[in-house]
JSON list of C-alpha atoms in Angstrom, two decimals:
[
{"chain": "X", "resi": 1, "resn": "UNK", "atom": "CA", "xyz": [0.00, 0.00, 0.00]},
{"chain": "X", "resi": 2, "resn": "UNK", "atom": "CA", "xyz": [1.08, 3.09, -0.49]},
{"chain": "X", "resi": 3, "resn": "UNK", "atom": "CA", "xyz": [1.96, 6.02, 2.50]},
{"chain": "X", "resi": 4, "resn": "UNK", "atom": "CA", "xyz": [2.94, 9.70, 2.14]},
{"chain": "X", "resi": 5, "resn": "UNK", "atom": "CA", "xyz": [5.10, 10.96, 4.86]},
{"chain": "X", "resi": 6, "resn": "UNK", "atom": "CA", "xyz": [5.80, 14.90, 6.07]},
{"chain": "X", "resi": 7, "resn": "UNK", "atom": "CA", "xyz": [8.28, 16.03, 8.06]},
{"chain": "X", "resi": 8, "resn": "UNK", "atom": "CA", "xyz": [8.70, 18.06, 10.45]},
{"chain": "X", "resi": 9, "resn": "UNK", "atom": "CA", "xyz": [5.66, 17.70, 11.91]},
{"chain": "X", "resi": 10, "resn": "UNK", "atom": "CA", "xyz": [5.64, 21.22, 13.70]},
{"chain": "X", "resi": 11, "resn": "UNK", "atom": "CA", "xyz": [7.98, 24.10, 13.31]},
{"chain": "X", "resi": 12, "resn": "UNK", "atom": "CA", "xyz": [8.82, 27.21, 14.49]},
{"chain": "X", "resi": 13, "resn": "UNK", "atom": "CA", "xyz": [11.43, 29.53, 12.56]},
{"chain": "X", "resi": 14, "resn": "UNK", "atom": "CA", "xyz": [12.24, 33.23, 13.51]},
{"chain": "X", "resi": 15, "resn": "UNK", "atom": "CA", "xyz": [11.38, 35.59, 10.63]},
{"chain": "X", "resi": 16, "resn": "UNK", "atom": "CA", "xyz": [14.41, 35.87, 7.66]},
{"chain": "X", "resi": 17, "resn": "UNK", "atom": "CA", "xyz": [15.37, 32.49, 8.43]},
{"chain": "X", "resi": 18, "resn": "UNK", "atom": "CA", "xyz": [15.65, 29.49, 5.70]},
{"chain": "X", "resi": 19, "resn": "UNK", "atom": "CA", "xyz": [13.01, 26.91, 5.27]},
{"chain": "X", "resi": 20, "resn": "UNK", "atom": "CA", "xyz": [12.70, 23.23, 4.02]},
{"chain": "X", "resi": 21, "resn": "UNK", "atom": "CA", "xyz": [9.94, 20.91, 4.33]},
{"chain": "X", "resi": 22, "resn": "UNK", "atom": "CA", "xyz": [10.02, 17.52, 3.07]},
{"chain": "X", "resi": 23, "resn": "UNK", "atom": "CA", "xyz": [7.34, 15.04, 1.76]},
{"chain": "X", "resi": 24, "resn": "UNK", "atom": "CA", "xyz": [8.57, 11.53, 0.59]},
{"chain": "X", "resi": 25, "resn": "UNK", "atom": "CA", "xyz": [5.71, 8.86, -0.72]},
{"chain": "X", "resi": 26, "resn": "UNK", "atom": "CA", "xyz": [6.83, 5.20, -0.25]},
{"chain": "X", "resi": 27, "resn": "UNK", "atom": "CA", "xyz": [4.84, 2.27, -2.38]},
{"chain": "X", "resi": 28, "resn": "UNK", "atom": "CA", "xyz": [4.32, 3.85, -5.87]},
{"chain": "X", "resi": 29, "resn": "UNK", "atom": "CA", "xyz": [6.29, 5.17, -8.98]},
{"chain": "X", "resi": 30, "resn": "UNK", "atom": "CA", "xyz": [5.84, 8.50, -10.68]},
{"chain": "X", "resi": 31, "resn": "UNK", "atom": "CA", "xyz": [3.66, 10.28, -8.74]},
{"chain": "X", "resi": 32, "resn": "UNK", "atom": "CA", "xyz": [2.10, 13.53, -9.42]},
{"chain": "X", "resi": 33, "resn": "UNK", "atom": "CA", "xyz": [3.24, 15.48, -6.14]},
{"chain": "X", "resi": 34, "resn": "UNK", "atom": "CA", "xyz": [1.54, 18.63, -4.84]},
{"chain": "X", "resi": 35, "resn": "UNK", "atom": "CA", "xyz": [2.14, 21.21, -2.51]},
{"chain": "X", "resi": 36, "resn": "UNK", "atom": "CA", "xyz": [-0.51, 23.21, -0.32]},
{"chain": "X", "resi": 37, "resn": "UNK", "atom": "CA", "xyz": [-0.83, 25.77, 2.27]},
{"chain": "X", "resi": 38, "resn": "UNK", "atom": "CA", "xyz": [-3.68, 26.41, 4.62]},
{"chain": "X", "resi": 39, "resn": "UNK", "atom": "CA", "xyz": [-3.94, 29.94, 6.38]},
{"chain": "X", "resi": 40, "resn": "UNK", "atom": "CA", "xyz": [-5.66, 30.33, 9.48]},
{"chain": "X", "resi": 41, "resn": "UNK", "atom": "CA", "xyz": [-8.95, 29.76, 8.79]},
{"chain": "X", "resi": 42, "resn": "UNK", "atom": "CA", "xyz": [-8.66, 29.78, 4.79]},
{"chain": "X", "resi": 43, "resn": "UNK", "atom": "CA", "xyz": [-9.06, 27.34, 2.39]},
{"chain": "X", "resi": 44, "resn": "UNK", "atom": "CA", "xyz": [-6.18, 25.44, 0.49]},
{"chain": "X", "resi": 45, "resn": "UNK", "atom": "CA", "xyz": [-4.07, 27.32, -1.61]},
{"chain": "X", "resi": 46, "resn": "UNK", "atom": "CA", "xyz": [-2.23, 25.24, -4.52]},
{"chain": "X", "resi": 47, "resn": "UNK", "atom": "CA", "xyz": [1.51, 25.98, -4.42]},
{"chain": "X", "resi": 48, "resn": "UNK", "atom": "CA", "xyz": [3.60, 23.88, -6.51]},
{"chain": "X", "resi": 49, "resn": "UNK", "atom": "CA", "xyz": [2.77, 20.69, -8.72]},
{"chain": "X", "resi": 50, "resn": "UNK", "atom": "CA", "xyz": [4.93, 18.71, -10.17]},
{"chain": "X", "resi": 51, "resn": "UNK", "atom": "CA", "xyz": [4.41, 15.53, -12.94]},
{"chain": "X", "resi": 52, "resn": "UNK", "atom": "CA", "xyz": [8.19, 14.41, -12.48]},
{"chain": "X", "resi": 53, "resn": "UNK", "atom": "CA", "xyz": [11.74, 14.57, -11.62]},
{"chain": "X", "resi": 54, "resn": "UNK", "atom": "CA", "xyz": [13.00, 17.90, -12.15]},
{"chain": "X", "resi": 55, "resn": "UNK", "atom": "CA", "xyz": [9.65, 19.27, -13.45]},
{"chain": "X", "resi": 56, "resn": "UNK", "atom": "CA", "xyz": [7.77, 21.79, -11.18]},
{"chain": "X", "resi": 57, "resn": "UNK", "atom": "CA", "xyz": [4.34, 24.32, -11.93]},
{"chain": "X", "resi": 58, "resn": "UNK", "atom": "CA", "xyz": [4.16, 27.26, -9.76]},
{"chain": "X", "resi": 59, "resn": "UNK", "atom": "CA", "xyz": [0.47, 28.25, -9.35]},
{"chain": "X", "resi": 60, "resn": "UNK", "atom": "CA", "xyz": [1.13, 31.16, -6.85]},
{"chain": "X", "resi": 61, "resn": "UNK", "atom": "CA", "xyz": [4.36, 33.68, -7.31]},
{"chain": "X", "resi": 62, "resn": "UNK", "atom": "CA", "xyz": [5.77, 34.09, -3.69]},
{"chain": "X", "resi": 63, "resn": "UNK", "atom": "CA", "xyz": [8.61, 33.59, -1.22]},
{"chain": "X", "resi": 64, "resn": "UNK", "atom": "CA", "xyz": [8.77, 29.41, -1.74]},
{"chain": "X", "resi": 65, "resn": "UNK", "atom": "CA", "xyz": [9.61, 26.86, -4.34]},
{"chain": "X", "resi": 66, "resn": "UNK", "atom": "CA", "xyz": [9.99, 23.42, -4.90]},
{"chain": "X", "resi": 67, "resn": "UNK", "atom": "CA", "xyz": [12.34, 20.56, -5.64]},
{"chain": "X", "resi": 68, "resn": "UNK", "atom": "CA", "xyz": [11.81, 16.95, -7.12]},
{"chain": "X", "resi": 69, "resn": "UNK", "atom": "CA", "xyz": [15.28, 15.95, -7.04]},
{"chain": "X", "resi": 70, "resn": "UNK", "atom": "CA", "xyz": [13.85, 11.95, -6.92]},
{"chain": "X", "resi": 71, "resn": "UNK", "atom": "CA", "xyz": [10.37, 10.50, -8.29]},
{"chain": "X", "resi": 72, "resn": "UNK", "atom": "CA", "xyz": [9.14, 10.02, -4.98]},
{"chain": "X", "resi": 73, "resn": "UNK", "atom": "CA", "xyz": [10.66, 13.26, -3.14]},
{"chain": "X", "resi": 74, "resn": "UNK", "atom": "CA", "xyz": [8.88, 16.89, -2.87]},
{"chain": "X", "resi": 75, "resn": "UNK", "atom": "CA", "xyz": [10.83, 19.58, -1.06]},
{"chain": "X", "resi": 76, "resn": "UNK", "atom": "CA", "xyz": [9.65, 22.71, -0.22]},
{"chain": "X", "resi": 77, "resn": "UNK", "atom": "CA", "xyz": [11.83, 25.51, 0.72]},
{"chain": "X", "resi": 78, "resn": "UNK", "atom": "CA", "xyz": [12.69, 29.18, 1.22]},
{"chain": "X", "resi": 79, "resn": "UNK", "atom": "CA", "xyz": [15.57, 31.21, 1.72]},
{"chain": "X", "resi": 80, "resn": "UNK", "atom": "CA", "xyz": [14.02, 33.76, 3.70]},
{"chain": "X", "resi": 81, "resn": "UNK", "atom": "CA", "xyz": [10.63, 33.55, 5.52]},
{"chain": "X", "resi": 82, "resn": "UNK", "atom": "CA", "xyz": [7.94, 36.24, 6.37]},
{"chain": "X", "resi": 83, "resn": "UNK", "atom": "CA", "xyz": [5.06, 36.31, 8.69]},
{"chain": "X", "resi": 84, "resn": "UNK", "atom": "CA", "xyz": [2.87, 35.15, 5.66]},
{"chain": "X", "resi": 85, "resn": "UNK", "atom": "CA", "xyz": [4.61, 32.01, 5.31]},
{"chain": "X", "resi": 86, "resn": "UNK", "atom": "CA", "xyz": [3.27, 30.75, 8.33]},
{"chain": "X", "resi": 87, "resn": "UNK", "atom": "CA", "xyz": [0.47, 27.87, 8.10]},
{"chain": "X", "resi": 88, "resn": "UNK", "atom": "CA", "xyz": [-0.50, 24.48, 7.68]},
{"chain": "X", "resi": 89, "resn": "UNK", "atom": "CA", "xyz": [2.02, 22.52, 4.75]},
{"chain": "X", "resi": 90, "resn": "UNK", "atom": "CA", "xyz": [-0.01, 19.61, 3.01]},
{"chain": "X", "resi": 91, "resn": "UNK", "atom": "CA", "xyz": [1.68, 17.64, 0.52]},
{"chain": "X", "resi": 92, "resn": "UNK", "atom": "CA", "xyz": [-0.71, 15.06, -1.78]},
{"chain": "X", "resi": 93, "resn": "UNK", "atom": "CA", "xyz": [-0.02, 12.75, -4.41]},
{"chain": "X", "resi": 94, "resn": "UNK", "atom": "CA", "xyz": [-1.89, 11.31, -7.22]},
{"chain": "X", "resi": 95, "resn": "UNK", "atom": "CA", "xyz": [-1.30, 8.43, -9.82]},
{"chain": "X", "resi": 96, "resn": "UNK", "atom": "CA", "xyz": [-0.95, 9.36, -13.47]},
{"chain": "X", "resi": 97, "resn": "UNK", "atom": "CA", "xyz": [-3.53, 6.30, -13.51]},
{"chain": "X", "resi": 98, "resn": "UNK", "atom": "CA", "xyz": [-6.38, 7.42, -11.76]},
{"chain": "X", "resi": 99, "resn": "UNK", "atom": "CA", "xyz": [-8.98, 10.78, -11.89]},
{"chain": "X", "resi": 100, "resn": "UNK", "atom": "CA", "xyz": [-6.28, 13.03, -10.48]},
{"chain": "X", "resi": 101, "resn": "UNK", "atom": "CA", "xyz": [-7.52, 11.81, -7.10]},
{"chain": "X", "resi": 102, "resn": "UNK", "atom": "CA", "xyz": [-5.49, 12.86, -4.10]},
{"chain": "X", "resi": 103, "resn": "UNK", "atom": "CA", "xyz": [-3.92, 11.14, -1.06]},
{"chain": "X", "resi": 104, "resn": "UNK", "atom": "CA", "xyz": [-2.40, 13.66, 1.24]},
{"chain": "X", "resi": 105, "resn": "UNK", "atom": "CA", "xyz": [0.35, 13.83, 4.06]},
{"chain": "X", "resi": 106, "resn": "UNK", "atom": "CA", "xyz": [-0.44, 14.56, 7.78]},
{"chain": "X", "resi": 107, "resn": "UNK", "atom": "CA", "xyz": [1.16, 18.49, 7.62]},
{"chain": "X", "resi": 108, "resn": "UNK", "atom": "CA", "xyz": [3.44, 20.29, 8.71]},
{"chain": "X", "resi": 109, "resn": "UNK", "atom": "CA", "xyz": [2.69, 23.60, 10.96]},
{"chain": "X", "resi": 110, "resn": "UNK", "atom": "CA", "xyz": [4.97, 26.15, 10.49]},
{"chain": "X", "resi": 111, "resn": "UNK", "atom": "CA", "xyz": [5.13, 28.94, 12.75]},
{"chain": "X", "resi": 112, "resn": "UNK", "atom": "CA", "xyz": [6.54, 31.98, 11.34]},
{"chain": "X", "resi": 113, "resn": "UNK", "atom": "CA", "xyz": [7.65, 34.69, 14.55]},
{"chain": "T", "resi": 1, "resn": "UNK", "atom": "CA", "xyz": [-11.34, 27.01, -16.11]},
{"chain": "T", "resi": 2, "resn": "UNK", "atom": "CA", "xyz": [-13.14, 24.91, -13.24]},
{"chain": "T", "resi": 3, "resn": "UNK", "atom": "CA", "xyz": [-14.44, 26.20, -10.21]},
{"chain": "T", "resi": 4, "resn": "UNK", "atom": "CA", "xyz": [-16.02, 25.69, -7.02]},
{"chain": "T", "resi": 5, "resn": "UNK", "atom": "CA", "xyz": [-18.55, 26.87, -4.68]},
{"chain": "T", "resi": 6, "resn": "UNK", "atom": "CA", "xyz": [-19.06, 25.86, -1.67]},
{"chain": "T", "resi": 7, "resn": "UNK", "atom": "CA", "xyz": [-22.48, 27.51, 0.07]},
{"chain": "T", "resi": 8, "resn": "UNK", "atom": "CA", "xyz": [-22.13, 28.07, 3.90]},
{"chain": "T", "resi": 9, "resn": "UNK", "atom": "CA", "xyz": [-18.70, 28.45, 5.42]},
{"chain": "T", "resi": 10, "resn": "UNK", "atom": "CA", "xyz": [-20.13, 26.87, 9.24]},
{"chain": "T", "resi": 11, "resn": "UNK", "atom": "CA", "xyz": [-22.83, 24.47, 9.23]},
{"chain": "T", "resi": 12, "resn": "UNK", "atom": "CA", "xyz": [-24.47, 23.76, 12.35]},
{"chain": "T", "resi": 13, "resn": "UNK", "atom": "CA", "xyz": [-26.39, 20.47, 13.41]},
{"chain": "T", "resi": 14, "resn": "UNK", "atom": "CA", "xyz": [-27.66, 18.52, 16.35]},
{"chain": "T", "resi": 15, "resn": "UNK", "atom": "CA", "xyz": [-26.25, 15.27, 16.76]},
{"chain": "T", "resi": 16, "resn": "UNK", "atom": "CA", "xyz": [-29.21, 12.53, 15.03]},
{"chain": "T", "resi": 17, "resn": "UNK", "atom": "CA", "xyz": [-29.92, 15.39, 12.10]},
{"chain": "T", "resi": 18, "resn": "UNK", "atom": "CA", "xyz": [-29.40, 15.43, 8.44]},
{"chain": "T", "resi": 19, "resn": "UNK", "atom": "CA", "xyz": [-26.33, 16.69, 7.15]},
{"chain": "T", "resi": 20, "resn": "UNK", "atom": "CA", "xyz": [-26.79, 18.44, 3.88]},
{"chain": "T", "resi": 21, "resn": "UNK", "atom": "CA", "xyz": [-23.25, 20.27, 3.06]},
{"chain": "T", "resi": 22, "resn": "UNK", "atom": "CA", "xyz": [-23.59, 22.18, -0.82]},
{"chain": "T", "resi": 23, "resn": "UNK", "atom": "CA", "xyz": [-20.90, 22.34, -3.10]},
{"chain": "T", "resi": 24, "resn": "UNK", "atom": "CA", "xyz": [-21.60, 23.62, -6.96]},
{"chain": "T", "resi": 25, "resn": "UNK", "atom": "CA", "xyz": [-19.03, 23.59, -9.78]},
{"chain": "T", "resi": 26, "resn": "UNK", "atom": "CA", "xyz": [-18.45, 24.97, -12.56]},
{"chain": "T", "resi": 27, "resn": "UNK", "atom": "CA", "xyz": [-16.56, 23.03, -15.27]},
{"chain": "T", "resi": 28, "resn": "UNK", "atom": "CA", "xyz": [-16.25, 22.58, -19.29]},
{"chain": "T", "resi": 29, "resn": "UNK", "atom": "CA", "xyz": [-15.71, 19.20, -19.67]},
{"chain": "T", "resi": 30, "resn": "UNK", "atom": "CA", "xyz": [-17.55, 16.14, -17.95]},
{"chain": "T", "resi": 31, "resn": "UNK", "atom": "CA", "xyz": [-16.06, 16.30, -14.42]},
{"chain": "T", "resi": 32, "resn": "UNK", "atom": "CA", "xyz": [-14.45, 14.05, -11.68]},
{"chain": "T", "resi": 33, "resn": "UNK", "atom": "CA", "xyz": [-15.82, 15.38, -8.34]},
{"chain": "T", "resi": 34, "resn": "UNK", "atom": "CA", "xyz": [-14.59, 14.56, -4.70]},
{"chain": "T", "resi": 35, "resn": "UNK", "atom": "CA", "xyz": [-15.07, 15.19, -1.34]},
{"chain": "T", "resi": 36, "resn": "UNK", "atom": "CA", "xyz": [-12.86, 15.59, 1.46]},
{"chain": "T", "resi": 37, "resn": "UNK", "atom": "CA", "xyz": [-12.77, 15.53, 4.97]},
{"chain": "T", "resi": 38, "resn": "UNK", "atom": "CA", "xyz": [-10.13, 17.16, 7.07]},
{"chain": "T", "resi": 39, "resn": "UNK", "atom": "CA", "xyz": [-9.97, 16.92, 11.15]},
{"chain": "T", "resi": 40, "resn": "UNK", "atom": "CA", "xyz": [-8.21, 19.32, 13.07]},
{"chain": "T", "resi": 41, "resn": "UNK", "atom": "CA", "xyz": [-4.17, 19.14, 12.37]},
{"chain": "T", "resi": 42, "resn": "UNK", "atom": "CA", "xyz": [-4.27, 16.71, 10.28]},
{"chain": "T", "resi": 43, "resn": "UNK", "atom": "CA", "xyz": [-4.10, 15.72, 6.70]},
{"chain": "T", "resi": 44, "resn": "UNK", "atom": "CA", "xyz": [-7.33, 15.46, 4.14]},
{"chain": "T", "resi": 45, "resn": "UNK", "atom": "CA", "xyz": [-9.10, 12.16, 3.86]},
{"chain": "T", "resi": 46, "resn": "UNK", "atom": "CA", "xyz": [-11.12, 11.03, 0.95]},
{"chain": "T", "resi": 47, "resn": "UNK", "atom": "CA", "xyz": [-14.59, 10.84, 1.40]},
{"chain": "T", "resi": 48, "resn": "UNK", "atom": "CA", "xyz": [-16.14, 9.66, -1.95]},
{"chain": "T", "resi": 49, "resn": "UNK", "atom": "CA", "xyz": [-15.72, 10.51, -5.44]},
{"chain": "T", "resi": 50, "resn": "UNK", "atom": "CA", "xyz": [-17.76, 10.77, -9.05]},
{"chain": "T", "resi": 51, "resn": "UNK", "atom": "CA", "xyz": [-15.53, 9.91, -11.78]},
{"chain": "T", "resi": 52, "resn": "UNK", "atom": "CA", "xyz": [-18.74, 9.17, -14.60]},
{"chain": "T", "resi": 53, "resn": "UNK", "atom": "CA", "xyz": [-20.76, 6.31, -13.32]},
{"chain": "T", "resi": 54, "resn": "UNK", "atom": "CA", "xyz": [-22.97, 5.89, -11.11]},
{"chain": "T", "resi": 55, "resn": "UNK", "atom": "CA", "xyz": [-24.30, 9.21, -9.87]},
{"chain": "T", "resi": 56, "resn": "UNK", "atom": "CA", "xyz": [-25.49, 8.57, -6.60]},
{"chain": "T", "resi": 57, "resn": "UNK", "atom": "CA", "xyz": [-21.95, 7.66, -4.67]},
{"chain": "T", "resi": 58, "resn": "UNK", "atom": "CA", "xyz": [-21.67, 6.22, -1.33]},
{"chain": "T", "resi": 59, "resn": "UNK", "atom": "CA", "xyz": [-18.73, 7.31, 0.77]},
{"chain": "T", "resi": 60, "resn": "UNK", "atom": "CA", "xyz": [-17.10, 6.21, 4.11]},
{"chain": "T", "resi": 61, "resn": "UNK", "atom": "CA", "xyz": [-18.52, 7.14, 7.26]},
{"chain": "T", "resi": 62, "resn": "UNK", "atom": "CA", "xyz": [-22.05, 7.07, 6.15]},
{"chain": "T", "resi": 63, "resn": "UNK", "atom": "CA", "xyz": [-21.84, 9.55, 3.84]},
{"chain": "T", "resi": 64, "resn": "UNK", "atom": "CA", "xyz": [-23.15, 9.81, 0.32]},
{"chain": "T", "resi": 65, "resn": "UNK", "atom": "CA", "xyz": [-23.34, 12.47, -2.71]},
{"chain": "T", "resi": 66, "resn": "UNK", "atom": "CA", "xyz": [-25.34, 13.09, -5.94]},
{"chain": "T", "resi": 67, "resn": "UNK", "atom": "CA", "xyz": [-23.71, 14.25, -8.93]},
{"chain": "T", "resi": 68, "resn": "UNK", "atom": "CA", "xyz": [-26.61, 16.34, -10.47]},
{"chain": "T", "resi": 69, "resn": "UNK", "atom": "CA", "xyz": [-25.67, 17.64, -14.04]},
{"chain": "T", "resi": 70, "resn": "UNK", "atom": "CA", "xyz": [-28.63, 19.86, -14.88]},
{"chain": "T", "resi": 71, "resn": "UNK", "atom": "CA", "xyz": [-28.00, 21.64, -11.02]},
{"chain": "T", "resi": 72, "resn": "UNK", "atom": "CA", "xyz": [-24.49, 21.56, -11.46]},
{"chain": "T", "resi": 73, "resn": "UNK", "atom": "CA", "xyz": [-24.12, 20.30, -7.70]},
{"chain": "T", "resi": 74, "resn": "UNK", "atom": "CA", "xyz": [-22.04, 17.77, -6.00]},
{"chain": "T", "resi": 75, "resn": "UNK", "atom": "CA", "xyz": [-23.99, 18.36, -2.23]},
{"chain": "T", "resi": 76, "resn": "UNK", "atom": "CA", "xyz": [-22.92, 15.69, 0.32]},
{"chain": "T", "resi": 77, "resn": "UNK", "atom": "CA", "xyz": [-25.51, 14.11, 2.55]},
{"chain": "T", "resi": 78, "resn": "UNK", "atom": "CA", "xyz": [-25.48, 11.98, 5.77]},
{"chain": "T", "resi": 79, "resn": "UNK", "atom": "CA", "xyz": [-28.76, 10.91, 6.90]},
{"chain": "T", "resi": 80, "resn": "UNK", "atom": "CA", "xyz": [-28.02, 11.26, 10.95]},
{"chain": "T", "resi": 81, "resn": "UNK", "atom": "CA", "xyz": [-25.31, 13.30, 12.11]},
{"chain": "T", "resi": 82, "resn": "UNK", "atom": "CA", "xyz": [-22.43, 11.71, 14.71]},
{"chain": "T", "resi": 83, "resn": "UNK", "atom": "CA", "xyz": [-20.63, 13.63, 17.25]},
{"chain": "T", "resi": 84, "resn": "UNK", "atom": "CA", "xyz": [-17.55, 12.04, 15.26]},
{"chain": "T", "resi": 85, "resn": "UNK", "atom": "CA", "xyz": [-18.54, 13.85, 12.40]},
{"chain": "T", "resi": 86, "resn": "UNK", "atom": "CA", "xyz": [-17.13, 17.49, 13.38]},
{"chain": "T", "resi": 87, "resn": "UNK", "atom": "CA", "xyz": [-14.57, 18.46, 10.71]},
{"chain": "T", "resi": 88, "resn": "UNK", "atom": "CA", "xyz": [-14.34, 20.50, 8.04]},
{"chain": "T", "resi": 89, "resn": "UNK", "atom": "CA", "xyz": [-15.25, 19.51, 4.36]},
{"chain": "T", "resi": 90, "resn": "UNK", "atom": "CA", "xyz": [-13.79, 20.25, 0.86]},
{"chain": "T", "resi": 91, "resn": "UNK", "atom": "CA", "xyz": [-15.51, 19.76, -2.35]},
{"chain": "T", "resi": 92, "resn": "UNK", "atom": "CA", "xyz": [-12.80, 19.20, -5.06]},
{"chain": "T", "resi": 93, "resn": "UNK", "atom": "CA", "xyz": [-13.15, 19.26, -8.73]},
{"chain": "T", "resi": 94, "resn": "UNK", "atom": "CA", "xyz": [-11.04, 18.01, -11.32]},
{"chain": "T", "resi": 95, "resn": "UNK", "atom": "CA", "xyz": [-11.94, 17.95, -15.13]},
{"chain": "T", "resi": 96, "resn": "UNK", "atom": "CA", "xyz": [-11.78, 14.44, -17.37]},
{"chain": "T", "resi": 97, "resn": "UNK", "atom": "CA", "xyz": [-8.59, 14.69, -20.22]},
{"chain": "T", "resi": 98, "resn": "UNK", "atom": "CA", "xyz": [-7.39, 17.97, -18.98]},
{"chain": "T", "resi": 99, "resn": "UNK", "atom": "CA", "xyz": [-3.40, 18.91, -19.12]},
{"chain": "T", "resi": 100, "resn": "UNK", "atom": "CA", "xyz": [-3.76, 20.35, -15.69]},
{"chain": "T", "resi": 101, "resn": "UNK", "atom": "CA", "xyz": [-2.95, 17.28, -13.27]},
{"chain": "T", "resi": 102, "resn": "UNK", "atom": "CA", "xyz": [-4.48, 19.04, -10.57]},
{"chain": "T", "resi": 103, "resn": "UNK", "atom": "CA", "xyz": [-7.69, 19.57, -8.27]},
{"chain": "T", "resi": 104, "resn": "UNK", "atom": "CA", "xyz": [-9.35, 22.94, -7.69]},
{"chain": "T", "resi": 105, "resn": "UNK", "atom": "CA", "xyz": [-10.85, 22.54, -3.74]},
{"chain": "T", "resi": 106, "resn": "UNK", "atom": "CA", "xyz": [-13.59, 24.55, -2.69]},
{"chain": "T", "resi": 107, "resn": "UNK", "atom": "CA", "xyz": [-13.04, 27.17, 0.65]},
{"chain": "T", "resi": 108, "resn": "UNK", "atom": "CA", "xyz": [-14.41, 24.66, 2.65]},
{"chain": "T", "resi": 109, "resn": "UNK", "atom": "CA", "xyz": [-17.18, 24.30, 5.21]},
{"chain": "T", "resi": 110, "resn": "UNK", "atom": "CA", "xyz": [-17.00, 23.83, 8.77]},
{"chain": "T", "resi": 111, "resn": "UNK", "atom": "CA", "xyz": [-19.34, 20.99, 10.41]},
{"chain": "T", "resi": 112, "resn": "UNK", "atom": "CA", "xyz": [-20.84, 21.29, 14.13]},
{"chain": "T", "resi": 113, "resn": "UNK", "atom": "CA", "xyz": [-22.57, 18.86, 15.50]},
{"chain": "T", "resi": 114, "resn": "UNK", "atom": "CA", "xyz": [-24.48, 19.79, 18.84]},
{"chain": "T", "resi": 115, "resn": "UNK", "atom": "CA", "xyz": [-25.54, 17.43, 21.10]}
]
């Protein structure tokens, strides 16, 4: 079966300070991988997609972006973090097979001070 | 470009009531349609999902949605309402053949159950 794993589970980083988040899914090949944020009380905001090593969609211009350096690795990061950045992280996947159907991670909070 | 709406950001219910949570989309090809469920800090879970057959789906949990073409509407129903069932909800909509390899998730409503 497959599993999607997120780590850290909770952070807190200082404002200015570097950021990476990691998502690794174990019992597939060639996922599409996806990257989310949820705001306080907001919905979830599309980040980054990508369809395969190397190959990443921004949906959202900001302060992040993303790495696939292996097929079953998504990497968030940032160099320099504001306020805004703080939130809930989801990372999904979904097989090329299927209706674009979703499986997601447990999430990361970051805490942005 | 898909979309959707979901009607009623809190939805309040005594525990033993219908749930009735609305979700409308807005799409230009033939649509896959989900629903999510999300408890607090933690991940989304997969409900139930149309992808073109039947179009009354039965999801986990007791819960069940009707993929209405002519209304446009993807509303989620559970005939009696569980304490359990406090979470927040996300209608997703993806369309059939597109290049875009992604969902577009509705803001979300919040469930209350009262007891």
């Amino acid at each position: 079966s497959q599993t999607i794993h997120q780590w850290p589970a909770t952070l807190v980083q200082p404002v200015g300070s570097p950021l990476s988040l990691e998502c690794t899914v174990e019992g597939t090949s060639n996922p599409n991988l996806y990257w989310y944020r949820q705001a306080a009380g907001r919905g979830l905001q599309l980040l980054f997609y990508s369809v395969g090593i190397g190959q990443i969609s921004s949906e959202v211009p900001q302060n992040l972006s993303a790495s696939r350096p292996q097929d079953r690795q998504f990497i968030l990061s940032s160099k320099k973090l504001l306020l805004s950045d703080s939130g809930f992280y989801l990372c999904a996947w979904a097989s090329m097979r299927t209706y674009n159907e979703q499986f997601f991670g447990p999430g990361t909070r970051l805490t942005v001070l | 470009a898909q979309s959707v709406t979901q009607l009623g950001s809190h939805v309040s219910v005594s525990e033993g009531a219908l749930v009735l949570l609305r979700c409308n989309y807005s799409s230009s090809v033939p649509p896959y349609l989900f629903w999510y469920v999300q408890y607090p800090n933690q991940g989304l879970q997969l409900l139930l999902k149309y992808t073109s057959a039947a179009t009354l789906v039965k999801g986990i949990n007791g819960f069940e949605a009707e993929f209405k073409k002519s209304e446009t509407s993807f509303h989620l129903t559970k005939p009696s309402a569980h304490m359990s069932d406090a979470a927040e909800y996300f209608c997703a909509v993806s369309e059939q053949g597109a290049g875009r390899r992604a969902l577009t998730f509705g803001s979300g409503t919040r469930l209350q159950v009262q007891p």
